Coordinates of C-alpha atoms and ligand atoms in Angstrom, one line a residue:
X2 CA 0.0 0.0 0.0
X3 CA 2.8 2.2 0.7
X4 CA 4.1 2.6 -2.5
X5 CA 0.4 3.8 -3.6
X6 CA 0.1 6.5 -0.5
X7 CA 3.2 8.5 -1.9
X8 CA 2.1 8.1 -5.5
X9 CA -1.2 9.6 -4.2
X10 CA 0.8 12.5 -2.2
X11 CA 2.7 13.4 -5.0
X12 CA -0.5 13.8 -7.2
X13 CA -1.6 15.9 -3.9
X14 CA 1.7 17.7 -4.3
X15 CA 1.4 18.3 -8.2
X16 CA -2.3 19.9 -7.8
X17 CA -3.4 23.3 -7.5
X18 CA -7.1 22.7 -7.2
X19 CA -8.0 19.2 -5.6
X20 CA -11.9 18.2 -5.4
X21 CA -12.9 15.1 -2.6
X22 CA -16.4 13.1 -3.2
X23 CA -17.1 11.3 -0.3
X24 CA -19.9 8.4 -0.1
X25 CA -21.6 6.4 2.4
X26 CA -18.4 4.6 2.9
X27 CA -16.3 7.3 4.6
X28 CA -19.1 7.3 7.5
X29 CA -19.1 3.3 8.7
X30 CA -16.3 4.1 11.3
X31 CA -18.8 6.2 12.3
X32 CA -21.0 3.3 13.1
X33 CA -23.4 4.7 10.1
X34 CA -24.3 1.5 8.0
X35 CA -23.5 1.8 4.0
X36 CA -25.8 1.1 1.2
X37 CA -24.4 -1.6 -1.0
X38 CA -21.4 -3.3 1.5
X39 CA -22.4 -7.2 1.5
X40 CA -24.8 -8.1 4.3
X41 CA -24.3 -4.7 6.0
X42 CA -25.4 -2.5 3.5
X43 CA -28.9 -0.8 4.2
X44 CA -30.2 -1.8 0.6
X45 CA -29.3 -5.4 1.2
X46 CA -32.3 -5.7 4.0
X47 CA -34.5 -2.8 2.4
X48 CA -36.0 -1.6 -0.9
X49 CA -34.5 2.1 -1.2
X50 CA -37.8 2.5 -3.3
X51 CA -40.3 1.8 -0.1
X52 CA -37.5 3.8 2.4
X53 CA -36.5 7.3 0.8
X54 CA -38.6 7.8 -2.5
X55 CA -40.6 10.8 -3.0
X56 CA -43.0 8.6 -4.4
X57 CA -43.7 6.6 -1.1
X58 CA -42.7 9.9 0.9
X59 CA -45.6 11.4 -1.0
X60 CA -48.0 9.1 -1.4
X61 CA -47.7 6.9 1.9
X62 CA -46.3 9.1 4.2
X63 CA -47.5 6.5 7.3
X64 CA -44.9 4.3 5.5
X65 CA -42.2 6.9 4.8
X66 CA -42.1 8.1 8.8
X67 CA -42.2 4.1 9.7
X68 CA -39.2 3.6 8.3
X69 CA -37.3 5.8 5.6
X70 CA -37.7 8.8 8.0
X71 CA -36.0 6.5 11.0
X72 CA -32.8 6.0 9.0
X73 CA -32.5 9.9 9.1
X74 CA -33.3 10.1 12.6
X75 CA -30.6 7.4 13.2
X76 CA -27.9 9.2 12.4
X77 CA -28.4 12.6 14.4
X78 CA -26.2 11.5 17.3
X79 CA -23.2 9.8 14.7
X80 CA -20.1 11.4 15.7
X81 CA -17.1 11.9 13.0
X82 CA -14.3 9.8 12.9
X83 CA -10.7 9.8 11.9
X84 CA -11.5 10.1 7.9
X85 CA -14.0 13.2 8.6
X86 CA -11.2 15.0 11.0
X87 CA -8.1 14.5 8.6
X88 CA -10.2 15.6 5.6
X89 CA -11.3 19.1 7.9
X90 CA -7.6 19.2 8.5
X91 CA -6.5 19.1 4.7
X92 CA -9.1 21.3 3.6
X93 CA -7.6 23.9 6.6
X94 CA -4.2 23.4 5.7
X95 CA -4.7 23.6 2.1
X96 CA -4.3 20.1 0.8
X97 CA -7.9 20.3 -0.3
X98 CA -10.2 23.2 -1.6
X99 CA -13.6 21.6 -1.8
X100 CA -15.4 18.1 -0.1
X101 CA -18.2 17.0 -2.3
X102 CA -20.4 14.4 -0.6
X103 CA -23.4 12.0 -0.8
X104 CA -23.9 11.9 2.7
X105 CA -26.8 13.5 4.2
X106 CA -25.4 12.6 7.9
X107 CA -24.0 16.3 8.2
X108 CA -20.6 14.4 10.2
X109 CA -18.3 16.8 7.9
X110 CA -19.8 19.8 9.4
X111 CA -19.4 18.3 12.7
X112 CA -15.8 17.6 11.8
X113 CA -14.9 21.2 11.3
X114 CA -14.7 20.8 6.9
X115 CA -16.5 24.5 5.7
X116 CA -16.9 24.0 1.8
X117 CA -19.0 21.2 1.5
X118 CA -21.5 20.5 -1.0
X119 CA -24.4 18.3 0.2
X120 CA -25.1 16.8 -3.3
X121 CA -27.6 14.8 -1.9
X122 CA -29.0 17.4 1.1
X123 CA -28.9 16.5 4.7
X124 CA -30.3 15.7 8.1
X125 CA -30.3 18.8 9.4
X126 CA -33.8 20.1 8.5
X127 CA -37.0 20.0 6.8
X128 CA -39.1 22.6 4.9
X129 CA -42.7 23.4 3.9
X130 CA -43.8 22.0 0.4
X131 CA -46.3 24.9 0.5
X132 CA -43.9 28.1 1.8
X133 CA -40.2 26.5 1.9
X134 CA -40.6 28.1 6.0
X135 CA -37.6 25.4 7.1
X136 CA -38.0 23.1 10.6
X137 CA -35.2 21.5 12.4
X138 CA -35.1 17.6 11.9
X139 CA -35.7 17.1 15.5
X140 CA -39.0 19.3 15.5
X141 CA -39.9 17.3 12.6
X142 CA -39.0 14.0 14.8
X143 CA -41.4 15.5 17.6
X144 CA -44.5 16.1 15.5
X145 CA -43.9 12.8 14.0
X146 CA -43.8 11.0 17.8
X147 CA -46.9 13.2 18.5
X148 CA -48.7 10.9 15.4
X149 CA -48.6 14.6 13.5
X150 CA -47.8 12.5 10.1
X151 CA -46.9 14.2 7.4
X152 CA -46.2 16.8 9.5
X153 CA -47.8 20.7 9.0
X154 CA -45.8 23.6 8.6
X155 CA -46.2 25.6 11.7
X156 CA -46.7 29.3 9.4
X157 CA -49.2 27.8 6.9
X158 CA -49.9 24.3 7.8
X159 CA -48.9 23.0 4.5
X160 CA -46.7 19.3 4.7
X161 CA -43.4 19.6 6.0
X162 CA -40.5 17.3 4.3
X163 CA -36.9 16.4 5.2
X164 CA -34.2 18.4 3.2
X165 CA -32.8 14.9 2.0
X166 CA -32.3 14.4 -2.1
X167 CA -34.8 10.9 -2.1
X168 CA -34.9 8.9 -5.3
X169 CA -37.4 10.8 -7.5
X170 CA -36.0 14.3 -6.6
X171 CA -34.1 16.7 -8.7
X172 CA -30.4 17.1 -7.6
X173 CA -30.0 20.4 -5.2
X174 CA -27.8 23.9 -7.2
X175 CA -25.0 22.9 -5.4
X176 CA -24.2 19.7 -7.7
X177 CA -23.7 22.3 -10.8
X178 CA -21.4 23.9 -8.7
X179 CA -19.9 20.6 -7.8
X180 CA -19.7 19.8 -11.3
X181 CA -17.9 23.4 -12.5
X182 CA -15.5 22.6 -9.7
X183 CA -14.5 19.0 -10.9
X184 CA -14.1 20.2 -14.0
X185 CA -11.5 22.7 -13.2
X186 CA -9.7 21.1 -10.6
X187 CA -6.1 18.8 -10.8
X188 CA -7.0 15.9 -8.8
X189 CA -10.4 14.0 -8.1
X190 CA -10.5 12.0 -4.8
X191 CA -13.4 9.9 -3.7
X192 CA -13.7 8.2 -0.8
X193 CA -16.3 5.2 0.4
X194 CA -18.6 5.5 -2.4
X195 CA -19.5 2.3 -5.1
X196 CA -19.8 5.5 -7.6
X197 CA -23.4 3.4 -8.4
X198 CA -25.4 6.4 -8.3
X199 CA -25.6 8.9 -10.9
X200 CA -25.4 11.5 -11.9
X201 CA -22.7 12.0 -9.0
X202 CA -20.3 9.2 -10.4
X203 CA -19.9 11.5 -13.6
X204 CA -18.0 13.3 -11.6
X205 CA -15.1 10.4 -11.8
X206 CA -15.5 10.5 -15.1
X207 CA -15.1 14.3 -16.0
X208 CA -12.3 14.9 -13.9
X209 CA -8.8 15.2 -15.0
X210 CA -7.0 12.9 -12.4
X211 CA -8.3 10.4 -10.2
X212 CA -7.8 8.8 -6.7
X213 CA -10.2 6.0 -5.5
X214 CA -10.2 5.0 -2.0
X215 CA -12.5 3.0 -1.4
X216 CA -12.8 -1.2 -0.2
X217 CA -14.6 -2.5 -2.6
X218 CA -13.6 -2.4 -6.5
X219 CA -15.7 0.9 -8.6
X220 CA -16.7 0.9 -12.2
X221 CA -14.0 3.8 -12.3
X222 CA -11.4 2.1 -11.0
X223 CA -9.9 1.5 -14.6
X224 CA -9.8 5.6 -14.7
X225 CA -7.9 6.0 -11.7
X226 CA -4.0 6.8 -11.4
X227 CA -4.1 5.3 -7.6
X228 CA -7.0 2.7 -6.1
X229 CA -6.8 1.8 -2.7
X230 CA -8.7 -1.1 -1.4
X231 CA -7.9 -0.5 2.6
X232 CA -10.2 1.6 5.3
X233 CA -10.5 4.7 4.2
X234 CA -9.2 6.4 8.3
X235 CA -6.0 3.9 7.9
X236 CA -5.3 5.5 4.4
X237 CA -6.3 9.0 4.9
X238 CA -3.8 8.8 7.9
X239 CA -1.0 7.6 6.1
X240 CA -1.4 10.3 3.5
X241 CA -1.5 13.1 5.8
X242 CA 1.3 11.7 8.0
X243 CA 3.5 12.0 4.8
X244 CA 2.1 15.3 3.4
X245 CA 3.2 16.8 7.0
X246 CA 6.2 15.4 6.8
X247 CA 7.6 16.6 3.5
Ligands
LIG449 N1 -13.2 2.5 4.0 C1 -13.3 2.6 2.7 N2 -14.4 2.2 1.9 C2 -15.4 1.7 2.6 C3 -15.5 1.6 4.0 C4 -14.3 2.1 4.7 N3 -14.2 2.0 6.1 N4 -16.7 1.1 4.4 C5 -17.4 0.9 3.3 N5 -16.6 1.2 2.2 C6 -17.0 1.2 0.8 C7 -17.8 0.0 0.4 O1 -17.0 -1.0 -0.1 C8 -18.7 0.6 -0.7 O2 -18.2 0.3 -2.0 O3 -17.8 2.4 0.6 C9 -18.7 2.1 -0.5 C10 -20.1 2.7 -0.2 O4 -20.9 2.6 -1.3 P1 -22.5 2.8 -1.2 O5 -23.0 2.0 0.0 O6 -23.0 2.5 -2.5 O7 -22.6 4.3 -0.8 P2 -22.6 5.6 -1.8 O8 -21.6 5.4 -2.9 O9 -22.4 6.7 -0.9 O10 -24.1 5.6 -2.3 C11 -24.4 6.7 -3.2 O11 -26.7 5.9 -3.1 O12 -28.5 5.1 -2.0 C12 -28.0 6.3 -2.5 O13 -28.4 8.5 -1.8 C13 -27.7 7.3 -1.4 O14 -25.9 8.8 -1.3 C14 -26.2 7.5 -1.5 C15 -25.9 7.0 -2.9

């Protein structure tokens, strides 16, 4: 692995502009559960179509706030890990200039990282369908434990819903941005994600250079100058240790 963590901080090293995608992946130290990891993966046990669709979030909203709305909940109280902390450090020490990520569990936030793009929204609220008025997650969790299902906006009483991208919504501004960036940026680097779901894994295949860390094998990993197959906290620690060093 060695030789592959100083070929990866020399591409760090060579790059002006360096963009990280993060997916599910980076957030299982975390004790947050991935989507398509063999028998641990959330969509091994559960249809992502009956958990976090607009259609069923929509149209059966008893059966979205069973159960898509509880994998939100679930990750509230997640607390960053080694990955999320070295990343904040990079992007404060200059390594990195923007974290792109498909997590909605808000854990680069909480590890200090400031320009992140939420391609796929987050945990941290709700709004109003009717007036966008916006509601913390955990109001939203109390209406929902006082049977309030959907939920009403508290201004107009029109149905609240959670600020997460579900399958059947539009991507949020911030993935054009994401997009422009990637585009004019030296070095891609993505981290725990399968690069499954589009149109986010474009973004492996516009950039100029690539970096995959990630355990299991991508469709992109024939694109890649360096692919790492280890845990993304033991390889994100090497590479800093060395880019600190030098
Ligand atoms: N270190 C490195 N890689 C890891 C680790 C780890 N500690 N743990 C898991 N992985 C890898 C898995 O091998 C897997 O390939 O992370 C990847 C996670 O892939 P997915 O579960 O598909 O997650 P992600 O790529 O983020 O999914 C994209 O799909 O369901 C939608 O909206 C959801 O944002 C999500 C999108």
């Amino acid at each position: 692995m060695d030789e592959k963590i100083q070929k990866a901080v020399q591409l760090i090293r060579e790059s002006n502009k360096v963009i990280v995608l993060t997916g599910a992946g980076i957030s299982t130290e975390s004790g947050i559960p991935d989507f398509r990891s063999p028998e641990t993966g959330l969509w091994e046990k559960i249809d992502p179509m009956k958990a976090l669709s607009t259609n069923i979030l929509l149209n059966n909203p008893e059966q979205f706030y069973a159960l898509g709305f509880k994998i939100l909940t679930s990750m509230l109280d997640a607390k960053p890990n080694k990955s999320h902390e070295i990343l904040a450090k990079m992007e404060r020490e200059g390594h990195i200039s923007t974290l792109v990520t498909q997590n909605i569990d808000n854990l680069h936030q909480k590890a200090g990282s400031q320009n992140v793009l939420e391609v796929h929204g987050h945990i941290r609220e709700g709004y109003c369908l009717n007036c966008h008025a916006k509601l913390s997650l955990e109001k939203i969790k109390e209406k929902v434990e006082h049977k309030e299902v959907p939920p009403k906006c508290m201004l107009c009483g029109g149905i609240v819903r959670p600020s997460v991208v579900m399958f059947g919504d539009p991507l949020p501004s911030c993935f054009d941005q994401a997009w422009n960036e990637t585009e004019n940026a030296d070095l891609l680097i993505v981290i725990g994600s399968s690069l499954e779901v589009g149109p986010v894994n474009y973004l492996a295949h516009i950039c100029k250079k690539l970096i995959i860390i990630n355990l299991a094998h991508t469709a992109y990993d024939h694109r890649a100058a360096v692919c790492i197959s280890e845990k993304a906290s033991e390889v994100l620690n090497k590479i800093y240790q060395l880019l600190k060093n030098n």
